[in-house]
Coordinates of C-alpha atoms in Angstrom, one line a residue:
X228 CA 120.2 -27.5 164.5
X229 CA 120.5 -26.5 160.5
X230 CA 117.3 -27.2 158.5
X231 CA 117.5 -29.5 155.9
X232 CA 116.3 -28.4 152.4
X233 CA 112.7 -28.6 152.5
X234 CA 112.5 -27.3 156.3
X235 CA 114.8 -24.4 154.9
X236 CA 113.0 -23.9 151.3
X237 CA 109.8 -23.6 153.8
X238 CA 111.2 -21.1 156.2
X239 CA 112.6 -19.0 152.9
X240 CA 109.1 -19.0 151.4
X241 CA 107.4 -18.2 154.6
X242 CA 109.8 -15.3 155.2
X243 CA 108.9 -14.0 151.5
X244 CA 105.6 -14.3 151.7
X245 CA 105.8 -11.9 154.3
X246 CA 108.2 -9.5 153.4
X247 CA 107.8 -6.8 156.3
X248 CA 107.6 -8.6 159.0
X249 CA 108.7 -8.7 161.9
X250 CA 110.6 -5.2 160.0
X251 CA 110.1 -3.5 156.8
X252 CA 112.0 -5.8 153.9
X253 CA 113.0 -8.4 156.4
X254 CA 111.6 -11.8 154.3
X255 CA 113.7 -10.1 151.4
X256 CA 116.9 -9.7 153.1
X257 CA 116.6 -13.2 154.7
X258 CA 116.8 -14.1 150.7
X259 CA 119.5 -12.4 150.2
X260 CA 121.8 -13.5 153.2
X261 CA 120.3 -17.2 152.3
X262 CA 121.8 -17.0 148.9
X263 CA 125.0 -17.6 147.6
X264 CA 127.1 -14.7 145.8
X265 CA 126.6 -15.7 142.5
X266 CA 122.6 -16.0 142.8
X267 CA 122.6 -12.7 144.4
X268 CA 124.5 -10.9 141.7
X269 CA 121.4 -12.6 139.8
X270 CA 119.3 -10.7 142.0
X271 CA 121.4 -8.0 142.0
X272 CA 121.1 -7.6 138.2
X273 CA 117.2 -8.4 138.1
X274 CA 117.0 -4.5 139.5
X275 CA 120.0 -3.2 138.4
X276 CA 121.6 -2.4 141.2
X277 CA 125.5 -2.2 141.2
X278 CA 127.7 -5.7 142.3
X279 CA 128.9 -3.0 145.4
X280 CA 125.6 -2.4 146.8
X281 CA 124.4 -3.8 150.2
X282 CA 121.9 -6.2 151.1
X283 CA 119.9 -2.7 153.1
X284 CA 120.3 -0.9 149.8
X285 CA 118.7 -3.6 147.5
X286 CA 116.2 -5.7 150.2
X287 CA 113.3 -2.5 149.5
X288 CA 114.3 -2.0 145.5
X289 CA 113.7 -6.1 145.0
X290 CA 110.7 -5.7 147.5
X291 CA 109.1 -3.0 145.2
X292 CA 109.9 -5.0 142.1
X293 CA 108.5 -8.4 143.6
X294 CA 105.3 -7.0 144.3
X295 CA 104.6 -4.8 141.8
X296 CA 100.9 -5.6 139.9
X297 CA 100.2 -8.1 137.6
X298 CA 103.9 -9.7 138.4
X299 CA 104.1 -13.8 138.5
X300 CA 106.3 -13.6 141.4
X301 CA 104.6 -11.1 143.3
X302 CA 102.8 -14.7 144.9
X303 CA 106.1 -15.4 146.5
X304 CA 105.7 -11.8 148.3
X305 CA 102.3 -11.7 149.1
X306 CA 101.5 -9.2 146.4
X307 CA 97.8 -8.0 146.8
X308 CA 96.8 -9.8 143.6
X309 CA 98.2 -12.4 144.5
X310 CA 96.5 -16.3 145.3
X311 CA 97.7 -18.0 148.3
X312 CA 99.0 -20.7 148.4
X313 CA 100.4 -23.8 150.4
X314 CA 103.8 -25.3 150.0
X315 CA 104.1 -29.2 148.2
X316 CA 107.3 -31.1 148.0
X317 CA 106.4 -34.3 145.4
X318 CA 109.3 -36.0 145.7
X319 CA 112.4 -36.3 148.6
X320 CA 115.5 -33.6 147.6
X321 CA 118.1 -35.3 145.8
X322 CA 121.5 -34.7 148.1
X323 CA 124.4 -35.2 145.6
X324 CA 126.6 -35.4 148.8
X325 CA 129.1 -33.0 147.8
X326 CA 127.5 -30.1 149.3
X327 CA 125.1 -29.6 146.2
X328 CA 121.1 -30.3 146.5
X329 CA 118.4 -29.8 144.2
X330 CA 114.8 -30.1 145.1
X331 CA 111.5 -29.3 143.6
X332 CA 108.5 -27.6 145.5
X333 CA 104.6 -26.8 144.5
X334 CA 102.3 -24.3 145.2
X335 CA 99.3 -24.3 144.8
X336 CA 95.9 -22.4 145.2
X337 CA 95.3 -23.0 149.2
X338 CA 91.3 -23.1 148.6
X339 CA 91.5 -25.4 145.1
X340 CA 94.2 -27.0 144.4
X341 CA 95.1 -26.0 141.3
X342 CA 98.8 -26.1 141.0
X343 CA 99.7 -22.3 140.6
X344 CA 104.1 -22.8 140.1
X345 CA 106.2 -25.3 140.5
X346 CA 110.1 -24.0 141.4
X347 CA 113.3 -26.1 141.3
X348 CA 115.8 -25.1 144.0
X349 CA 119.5 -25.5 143.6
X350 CA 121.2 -25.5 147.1
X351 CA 124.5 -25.0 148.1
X352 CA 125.9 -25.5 151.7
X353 CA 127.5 -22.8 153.4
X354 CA 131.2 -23.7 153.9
X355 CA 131.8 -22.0 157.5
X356 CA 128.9 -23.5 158.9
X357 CA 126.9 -26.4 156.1
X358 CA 124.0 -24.4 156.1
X359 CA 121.8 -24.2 153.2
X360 CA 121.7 -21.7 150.6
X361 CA 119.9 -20.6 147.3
X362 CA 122.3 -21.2 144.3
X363 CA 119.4 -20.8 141.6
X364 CA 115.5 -21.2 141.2
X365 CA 113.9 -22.8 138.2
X366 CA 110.4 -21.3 137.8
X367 CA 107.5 -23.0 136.2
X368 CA 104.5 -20.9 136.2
X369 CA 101.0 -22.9 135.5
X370 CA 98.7 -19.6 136.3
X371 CA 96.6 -18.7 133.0
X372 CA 97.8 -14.9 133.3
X373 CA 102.0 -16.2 132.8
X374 CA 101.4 -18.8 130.4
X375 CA 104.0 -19.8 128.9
X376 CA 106.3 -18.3 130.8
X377 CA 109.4 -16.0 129.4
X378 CA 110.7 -18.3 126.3
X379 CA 109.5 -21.6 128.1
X380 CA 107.5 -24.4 126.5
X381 CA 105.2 -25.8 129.4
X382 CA 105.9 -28.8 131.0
X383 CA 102.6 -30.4 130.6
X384 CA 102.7 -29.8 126.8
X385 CA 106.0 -31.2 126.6
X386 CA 105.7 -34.4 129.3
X387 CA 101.8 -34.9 129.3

């Protein structure tokens, strides 16, 4: 049976957070067969690696560049300096039943709390087979260290 999006946002993230398990790069390359061409030239580009490379080639480049120190997103990778988190879905995923989904997830510090990111998923189903895949990620980073974030305003200042 095919996840739906939070059960496959879940799985993604739990993959990531573990990037060499059960083999070396393996959470990264489930991220890059779970996303579709165009955010994986996105991916592609974040390391400069050429649009002809494969998935093998790039999975330990974007490994290294995740978890590199002091790096916001070395949390989804399980970086060494990195807080741990658990997974929060506030709201249900809006479905625009045309193949198209967008949900928002939380993490947040697993001992306090405190909300650490909050990430907005665009999914796209699969045409051979309707299962999910990444289309983009919206990040929101709330951790003191990445405040403000690369030319962001913060939500809270804005909203609250």
């Amino acid at each position: 049976p095919f996840l739906g999006p939070c059960e496959f946002v879940t799985e993604l993230l739990s993959s990531l957070r573990h990037p060499n398990y059960p083999t070396s790069n393996a959470g990264i390359e489930m991220l890059l067969k779970a996303s579709t061409s165009e955010w994986r030239k996105v991916l592609y580009q974040s390391v400069g690696a050429p649009p002809d490379a494969s998935n093998i080639e790039i999975a330990p480049v974007l490994n290294l560049a995740l978890g590199r120190p002091n790096n916001q997103f070395g949390i989804l990778v399980g970086a060494d300096d990195a807080e741990d988190y658990l997974i929060e879905f506030p709201s249900d995923p809006l479905d625009y039943e045309d193949g198209t989904c967008w949900l928002e997830s939380r993490l947040r510090h697993k001992d306090n709390d405190t909300l650490l990111a909050v990430l907005g998923w665009s999914l796209r189903r699969r045409s051979k087979d309707d299962a999910w895949l990444v289309h983009s990620i919206d990040w929101q980073d709330f951790r003191e260290s990445f405040r403000p974030g690369i030319g962001r305003e913060e939500w809270e200042r804005i909203c609250g």
